PDB file of C-alpha atoms in Angstrom:
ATOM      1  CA  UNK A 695     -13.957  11.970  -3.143  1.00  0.00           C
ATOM      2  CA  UNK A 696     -10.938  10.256  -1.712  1.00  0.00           C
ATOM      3  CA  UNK A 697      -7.360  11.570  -3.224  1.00  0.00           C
ATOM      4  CA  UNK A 698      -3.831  11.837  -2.171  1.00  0.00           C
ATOM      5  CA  UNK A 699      -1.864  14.197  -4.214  1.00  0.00           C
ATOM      6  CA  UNK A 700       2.095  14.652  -4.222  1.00  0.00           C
ATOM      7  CA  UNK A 701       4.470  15.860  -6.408  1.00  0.00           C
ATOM      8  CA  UNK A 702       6.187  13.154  -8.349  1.00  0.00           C
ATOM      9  CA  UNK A 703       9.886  13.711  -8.164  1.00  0.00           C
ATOM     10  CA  UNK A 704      12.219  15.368  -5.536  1.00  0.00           C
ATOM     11  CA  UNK A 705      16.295  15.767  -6.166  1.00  0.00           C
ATOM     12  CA  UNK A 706      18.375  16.104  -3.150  1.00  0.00           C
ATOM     13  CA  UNK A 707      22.094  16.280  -2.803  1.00  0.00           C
ATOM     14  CA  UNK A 708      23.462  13.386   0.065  1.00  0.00           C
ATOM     15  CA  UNK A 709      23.842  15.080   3.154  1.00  0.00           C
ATOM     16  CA  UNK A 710      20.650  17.384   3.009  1.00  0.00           C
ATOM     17  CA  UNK A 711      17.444  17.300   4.304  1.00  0.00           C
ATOM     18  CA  UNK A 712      14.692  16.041   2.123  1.00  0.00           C
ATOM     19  CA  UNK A 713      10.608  17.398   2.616  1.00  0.00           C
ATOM     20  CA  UNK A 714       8.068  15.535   0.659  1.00  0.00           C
ATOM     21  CA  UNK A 715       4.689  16.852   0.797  1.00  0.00           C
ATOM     22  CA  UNK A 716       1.146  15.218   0.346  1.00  0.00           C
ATOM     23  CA  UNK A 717      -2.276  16.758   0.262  1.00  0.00           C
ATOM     24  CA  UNK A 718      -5.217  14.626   0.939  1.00  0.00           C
ATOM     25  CA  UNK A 719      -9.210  15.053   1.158  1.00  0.00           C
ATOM     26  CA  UNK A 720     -10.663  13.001   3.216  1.00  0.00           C
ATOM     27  CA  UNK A 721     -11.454  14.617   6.949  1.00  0.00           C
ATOM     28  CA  UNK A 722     -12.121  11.488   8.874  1.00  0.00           C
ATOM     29  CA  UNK A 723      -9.369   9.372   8.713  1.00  0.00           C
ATOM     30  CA  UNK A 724      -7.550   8.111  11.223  1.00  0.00           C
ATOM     31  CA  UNK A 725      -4.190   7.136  10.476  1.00  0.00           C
ATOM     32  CA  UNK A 726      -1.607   8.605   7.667  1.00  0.00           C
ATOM     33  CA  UNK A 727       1.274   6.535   6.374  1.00  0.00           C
ATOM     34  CA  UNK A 728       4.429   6.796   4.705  1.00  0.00           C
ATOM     35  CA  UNK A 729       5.507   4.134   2.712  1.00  0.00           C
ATOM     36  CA  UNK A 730       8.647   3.503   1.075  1.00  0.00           C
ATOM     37  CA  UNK A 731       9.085   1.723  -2.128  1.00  0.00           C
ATOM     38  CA  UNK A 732      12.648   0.259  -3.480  1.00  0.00           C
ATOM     39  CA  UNK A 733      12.925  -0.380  -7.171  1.00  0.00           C
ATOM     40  CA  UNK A 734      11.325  -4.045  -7.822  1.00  0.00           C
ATOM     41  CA  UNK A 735      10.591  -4.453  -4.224  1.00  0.00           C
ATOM     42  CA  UNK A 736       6.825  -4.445  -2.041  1.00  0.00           C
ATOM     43  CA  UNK A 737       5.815  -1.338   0.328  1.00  0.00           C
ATOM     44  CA  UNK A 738       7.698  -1.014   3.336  1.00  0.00           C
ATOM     45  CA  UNK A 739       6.064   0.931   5.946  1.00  0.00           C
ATOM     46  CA  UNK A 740       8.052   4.153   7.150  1.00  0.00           C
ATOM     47  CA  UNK A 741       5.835   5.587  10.041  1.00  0.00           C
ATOM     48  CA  UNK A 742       2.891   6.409  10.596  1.00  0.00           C
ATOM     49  CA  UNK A 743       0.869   9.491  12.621  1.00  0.00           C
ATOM     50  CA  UNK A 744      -2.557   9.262  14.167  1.00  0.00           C
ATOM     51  CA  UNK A 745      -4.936  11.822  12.831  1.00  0.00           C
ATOM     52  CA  UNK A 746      -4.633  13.478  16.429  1.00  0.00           C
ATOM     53  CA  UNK A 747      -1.039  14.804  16.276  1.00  0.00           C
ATOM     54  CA  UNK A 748       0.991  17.407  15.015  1.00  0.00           C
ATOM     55  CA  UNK A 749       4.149  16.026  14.775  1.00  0.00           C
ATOM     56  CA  UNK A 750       5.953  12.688  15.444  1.00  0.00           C
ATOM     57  CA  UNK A 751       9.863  12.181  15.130  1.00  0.00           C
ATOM     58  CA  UNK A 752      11.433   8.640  14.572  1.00  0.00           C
ATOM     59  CA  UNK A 753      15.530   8.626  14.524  1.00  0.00           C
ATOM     60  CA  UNK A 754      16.170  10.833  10.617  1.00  0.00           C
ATOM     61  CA  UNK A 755      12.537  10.624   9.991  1.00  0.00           C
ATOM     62  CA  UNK A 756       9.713  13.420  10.958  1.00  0.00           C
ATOM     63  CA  UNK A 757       6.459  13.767  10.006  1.00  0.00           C
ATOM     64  CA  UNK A 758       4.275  16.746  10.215  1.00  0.00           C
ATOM     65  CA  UNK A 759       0.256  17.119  10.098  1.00  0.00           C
ATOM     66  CA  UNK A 760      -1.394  20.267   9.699  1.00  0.00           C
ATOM     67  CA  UNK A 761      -5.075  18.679   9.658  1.00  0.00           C
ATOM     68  CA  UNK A 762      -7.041  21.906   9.083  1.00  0.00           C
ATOM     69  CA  UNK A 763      -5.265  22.400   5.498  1.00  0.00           C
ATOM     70  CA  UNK A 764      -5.168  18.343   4.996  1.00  0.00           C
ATOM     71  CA  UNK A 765      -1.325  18.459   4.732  1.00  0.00           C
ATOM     72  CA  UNK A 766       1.350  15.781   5.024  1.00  0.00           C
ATOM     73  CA  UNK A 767       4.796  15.987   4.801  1.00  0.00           C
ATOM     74  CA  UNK A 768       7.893  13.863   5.426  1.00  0.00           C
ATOM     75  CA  UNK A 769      11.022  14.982   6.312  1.00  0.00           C
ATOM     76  CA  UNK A 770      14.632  13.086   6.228  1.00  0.00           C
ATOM     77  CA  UNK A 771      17.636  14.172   7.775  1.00  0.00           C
ATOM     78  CA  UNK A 772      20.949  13.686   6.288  1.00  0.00           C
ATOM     79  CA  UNK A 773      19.499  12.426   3.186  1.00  0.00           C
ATOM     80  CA  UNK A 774      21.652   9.140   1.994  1.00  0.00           C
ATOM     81  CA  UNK A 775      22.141   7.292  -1.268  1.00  0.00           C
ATOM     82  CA  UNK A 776      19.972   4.441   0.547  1.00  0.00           C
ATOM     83  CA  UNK A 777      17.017   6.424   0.701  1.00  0.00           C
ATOM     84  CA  UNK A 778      16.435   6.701  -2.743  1.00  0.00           C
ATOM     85  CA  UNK A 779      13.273   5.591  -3.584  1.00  0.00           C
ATOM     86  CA  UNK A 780       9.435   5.998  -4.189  1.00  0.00           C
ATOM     87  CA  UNK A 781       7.901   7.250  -1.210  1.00  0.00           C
ATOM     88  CA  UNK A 782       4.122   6.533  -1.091  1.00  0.00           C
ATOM     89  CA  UNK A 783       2.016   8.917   1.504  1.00  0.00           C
ATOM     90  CA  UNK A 784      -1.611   6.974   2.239  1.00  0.00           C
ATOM     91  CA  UNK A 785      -4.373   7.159   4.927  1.00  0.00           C
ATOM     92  CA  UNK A 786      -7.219   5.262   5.749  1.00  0.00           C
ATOM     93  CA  UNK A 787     -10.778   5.472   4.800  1.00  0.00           C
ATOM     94  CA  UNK A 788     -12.963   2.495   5.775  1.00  0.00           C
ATOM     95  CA  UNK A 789     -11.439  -0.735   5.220  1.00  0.00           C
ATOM     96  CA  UNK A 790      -9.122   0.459   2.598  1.00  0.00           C
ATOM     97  CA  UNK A 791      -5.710   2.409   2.592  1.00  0.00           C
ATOM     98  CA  UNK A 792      -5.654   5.228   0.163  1.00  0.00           C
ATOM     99  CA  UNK A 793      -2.667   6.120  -1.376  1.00  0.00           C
ATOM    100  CA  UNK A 794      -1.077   8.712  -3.503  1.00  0.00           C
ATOM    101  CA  UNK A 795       0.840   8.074  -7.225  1.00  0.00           C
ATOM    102  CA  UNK A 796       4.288   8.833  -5.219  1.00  0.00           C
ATOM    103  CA  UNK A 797       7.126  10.816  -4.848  1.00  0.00           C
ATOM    104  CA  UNK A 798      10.545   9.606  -6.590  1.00  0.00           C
ATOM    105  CA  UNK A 799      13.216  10.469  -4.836  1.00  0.00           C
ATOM    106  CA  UNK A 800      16.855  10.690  -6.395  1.00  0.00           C
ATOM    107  CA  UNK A 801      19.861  11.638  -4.044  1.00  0.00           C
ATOM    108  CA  UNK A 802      22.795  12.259  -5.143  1.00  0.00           C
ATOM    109  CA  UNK A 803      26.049  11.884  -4.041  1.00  0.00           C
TER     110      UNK A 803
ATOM    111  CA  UNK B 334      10.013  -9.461  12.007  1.00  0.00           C
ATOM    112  CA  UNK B 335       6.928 -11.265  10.733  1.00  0.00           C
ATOM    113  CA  UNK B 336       6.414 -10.640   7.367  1.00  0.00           C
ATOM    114  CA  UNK B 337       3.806 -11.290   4.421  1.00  0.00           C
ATOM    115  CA  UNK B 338       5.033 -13.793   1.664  1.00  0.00           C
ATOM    116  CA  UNK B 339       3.332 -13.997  -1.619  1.00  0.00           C
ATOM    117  CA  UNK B 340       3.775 -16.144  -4.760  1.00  0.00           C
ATOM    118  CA  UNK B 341       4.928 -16.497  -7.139  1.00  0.00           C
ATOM    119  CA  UNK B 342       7.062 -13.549  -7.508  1.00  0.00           C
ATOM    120  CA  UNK B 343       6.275 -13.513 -11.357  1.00  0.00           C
ATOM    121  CA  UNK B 344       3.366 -15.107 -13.473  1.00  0.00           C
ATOM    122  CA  UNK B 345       3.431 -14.885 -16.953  1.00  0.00           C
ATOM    123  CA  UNK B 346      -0.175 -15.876 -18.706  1.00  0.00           C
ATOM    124  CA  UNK B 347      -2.150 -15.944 -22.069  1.00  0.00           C
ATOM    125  CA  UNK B 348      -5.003 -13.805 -22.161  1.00  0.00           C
ATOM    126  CA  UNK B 349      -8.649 -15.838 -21.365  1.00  0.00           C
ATOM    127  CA  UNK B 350      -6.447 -17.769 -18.357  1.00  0.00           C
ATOM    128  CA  UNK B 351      -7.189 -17.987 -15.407  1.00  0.00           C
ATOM    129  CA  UNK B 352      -4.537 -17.121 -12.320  1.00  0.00           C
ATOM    130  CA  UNK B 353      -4.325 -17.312  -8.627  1.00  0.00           C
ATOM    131  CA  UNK B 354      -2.066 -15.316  -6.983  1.00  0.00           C
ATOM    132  CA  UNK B 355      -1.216 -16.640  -3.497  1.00  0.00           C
ATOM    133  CA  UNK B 356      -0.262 -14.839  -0.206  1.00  0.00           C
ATOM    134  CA  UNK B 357       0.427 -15.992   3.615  1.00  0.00           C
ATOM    135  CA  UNK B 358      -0.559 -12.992   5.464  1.00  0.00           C
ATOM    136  CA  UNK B 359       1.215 -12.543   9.021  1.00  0.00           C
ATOM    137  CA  UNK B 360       0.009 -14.728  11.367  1.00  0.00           C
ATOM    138  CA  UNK B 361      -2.257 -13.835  13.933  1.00  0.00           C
ATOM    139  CA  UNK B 362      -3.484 -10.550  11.594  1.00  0.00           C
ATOM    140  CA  UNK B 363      -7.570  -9.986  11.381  1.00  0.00           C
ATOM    141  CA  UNK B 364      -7.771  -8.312   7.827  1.00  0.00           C
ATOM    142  CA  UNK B 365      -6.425  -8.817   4.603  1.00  0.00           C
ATOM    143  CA  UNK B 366      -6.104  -7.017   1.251  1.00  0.00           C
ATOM    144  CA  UNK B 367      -5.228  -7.069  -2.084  1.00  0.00           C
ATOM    145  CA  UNK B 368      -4.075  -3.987  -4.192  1.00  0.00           C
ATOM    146  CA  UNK B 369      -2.368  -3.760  -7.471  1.00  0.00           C
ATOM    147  CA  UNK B 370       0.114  -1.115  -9.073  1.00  0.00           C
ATOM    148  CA  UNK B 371       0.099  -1.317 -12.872  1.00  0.00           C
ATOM    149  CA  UNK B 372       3.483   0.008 -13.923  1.00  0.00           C
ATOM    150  CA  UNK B 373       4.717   3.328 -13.537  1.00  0.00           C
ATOM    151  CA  UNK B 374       0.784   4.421 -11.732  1.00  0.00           C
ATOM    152  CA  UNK B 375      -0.826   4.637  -8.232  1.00  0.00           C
ATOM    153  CA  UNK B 376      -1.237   1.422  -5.703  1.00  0.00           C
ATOM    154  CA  UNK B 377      -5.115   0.824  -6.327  1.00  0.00           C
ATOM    155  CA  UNK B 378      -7.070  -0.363  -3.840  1.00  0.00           C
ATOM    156  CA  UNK B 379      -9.258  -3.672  -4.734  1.00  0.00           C
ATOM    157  CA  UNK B 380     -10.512  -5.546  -1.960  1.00  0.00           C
ATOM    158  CA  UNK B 381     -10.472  -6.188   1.815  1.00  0.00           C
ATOM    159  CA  UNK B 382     -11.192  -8.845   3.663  1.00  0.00           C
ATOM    160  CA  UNK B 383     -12.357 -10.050   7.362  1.00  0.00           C
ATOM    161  CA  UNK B 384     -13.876 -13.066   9.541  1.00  0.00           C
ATOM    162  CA  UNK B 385     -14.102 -14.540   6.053  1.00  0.00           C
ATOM    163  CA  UNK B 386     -15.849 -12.663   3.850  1.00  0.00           C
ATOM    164  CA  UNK B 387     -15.147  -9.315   2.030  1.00  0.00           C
ATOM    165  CA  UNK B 388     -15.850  -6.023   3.686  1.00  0.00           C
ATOM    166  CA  UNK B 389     -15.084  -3.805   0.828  1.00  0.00           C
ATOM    167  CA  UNK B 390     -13.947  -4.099  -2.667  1.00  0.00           C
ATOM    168  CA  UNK B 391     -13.181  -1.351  -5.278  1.00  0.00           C
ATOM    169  CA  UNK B 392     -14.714  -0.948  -9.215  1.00  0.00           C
ATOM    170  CA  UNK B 393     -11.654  -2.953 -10.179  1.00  0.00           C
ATOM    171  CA  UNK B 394     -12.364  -5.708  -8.179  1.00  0.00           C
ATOM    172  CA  UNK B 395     -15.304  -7.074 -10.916  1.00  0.00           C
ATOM    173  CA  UNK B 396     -17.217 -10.574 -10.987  1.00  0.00           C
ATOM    174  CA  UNK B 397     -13.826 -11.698 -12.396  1.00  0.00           C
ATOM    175  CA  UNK B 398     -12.185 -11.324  -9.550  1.00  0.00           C
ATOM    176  CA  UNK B 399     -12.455 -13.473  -5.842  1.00  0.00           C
ATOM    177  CA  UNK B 400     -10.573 -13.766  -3.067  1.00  0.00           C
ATOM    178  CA  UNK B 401     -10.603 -16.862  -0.487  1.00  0.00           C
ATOM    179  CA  UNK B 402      -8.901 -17.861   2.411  1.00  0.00           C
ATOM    180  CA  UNK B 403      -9.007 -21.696   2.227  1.00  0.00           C
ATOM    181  CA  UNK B 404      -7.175 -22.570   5.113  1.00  0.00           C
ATOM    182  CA  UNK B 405      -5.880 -20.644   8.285  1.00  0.00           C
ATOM    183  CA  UNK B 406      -2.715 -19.357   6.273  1.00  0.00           C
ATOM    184  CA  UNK B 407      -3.182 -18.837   2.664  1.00  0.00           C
ATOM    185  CA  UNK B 408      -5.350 -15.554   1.014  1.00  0.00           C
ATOM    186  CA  UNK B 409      -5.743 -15.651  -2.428  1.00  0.00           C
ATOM    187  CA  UNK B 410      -6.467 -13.785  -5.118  1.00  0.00           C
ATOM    188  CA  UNK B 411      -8.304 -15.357  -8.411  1.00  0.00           C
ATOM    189  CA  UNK B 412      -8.514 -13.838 -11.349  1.00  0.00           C
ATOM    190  CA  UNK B 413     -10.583 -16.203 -14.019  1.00  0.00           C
ATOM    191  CA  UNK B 414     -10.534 -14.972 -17.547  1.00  0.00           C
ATOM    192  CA  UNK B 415      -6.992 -12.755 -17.730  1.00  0.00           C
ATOM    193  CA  UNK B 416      -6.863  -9.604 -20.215  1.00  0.00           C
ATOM    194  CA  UNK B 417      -4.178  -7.260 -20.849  1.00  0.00           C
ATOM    195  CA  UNK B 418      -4.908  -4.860 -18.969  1.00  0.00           C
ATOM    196  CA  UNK B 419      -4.804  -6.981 -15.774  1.00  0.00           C
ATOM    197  CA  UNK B 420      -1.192  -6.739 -15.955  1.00  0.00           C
ATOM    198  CA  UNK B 421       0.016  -5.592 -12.818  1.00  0.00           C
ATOM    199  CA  UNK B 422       2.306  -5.888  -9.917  1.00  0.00           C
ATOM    200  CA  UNK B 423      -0.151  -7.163  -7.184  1.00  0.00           C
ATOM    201  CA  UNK B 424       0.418  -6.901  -3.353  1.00  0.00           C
ATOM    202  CA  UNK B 425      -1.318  -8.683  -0.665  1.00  0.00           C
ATOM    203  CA  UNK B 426      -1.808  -6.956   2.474  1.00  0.00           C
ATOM    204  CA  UNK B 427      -2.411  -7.532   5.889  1.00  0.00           C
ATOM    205  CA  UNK B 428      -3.056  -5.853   9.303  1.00  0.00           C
ATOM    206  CA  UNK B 429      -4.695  -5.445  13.002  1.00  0.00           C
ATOM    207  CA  UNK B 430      -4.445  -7.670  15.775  1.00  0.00           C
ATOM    208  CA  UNK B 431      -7.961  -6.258  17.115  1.00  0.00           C
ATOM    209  CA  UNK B 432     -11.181  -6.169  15.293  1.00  0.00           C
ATOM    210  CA  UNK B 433     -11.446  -2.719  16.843  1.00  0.00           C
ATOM    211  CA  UNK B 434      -7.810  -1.574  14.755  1.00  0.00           C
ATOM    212  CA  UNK B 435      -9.500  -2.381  11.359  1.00  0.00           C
ATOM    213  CA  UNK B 436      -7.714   0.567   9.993  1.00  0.00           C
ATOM    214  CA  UNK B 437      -3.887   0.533  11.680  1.00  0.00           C
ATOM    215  CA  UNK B 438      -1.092  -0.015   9.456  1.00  0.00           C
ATOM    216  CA  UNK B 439      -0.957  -2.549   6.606  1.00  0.00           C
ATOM    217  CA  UNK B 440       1.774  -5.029   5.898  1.00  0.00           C
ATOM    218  CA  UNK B 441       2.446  -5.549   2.656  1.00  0.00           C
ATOM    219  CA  UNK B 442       4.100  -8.369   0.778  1.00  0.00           C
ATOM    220  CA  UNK B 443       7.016  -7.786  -1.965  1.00  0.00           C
ATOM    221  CA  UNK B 444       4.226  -8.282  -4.715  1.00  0.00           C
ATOM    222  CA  UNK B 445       3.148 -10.808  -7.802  1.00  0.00           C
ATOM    223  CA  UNK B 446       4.351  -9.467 -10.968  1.00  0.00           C
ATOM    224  CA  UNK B 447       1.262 -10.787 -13.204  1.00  0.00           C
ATOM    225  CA  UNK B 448       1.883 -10.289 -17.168  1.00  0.00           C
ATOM    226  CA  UNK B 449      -1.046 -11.395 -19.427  1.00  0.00           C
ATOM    227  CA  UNK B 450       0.229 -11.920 -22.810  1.00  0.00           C
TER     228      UNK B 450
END
């Protein structure tokens, strides 16, 4: 069936690097997302990658796709207060986005 | 930057109502969507929508739900006999400039809060 799964909270100290990991089963899609949520606020999209890359880097942001094992992950660079937040990984099936329960994401200072 | 505006930002309603939620998707976009987040849980899927008429729609998205785009701006969602459990935060959604790009990145709105009481 169609499922994104991701751990649901990551701590990071400000300065650090933060990886947050997905896992998702469907083969065909064609786009994966990264969506950030802010508390009370509507999903903002990150980046994206299209199902036929490996990697794709975007100023503190990179994302990496290892498509055999069905594995997302998101990594930010110099983690800030400001990125604090629910971080949403999805992809595509059809006409509908799929996306996973999210990761929270506390930094601290 | 373009963006997708929905309202109201909150509804508050007595069970057995009915609501419409309301969203201006951005401009020039092909498809259209509406998903809800009940609090605290996953952004669920419910229905998508294209050259006026829906294309696919989830379990959720039962005979008391519709969606219509009554004009060339406004997508709506109608909900017409409210329970509790419909309380949600609900997002509208939209995407693609080409038929052909039914699946590129959606644009979401900063939500309805909906609370049936």
């Amino acid at each position: 069936g169609e499922d994104v799964e991701q751990s649901l909270f990551l701590s990071v100290r400000e300065g650090d690097s933060s990886v947050i990991n997905c896992t998702y089963t469907d083969s065909s899609s064609t786009y994966l997302y990264w969506y950030k949520q802010e508390p009370g606020a509507g999903l903002q999209l990150l980046t994206y990658i299209f199902s036929n890359m490996d990697m794709k880097q975007d100023q503190r942001l990179t994302v990496l796709l290892n498509k055999k094992d069905k594995h997302l992950s998101l990594r930010i660079a110099d983690t800030q207060t400001g990125d604090s937040a629910i971080y949403f990984c999805a992809y595509t099936g059809g006409f509908k986005t799929i996306f996973g329960a999210g990761t929270r994401l506390f930094v601290k200072a | 930057e373009p963006e997708v505006t929905q309202t109201p930002s909150h509804q508050v309603t007595q069970m057995g109502q009915e609501v419409i939620l309301r969203c201006v998707p951005i401009s020039n976009h092909l498809y259209f969507y509406w998903y809800r987040q009940i609090l605290g849980q996953k952004v669920e899927f419910l229905v998508s929508f294209y050259n006026n008429e829906i294309s696919e729609k989830s379990e959720i998205f039962d005979d008391q739900f519709s969606v219509e785009r009554p004009d060339g701006s406004n997508f709506t969602l109608k909900i017409r006999s409210t329970k509790l459990e419909d309380s949600a935060m609900y997002f509208c959604a939209s995407s693609a400039l080409l038929r052909s790009s039914y699946n590129s990145p959606l644009h979401f709105g900063n939500g309805t809060r909906l609370t049936v009481t």
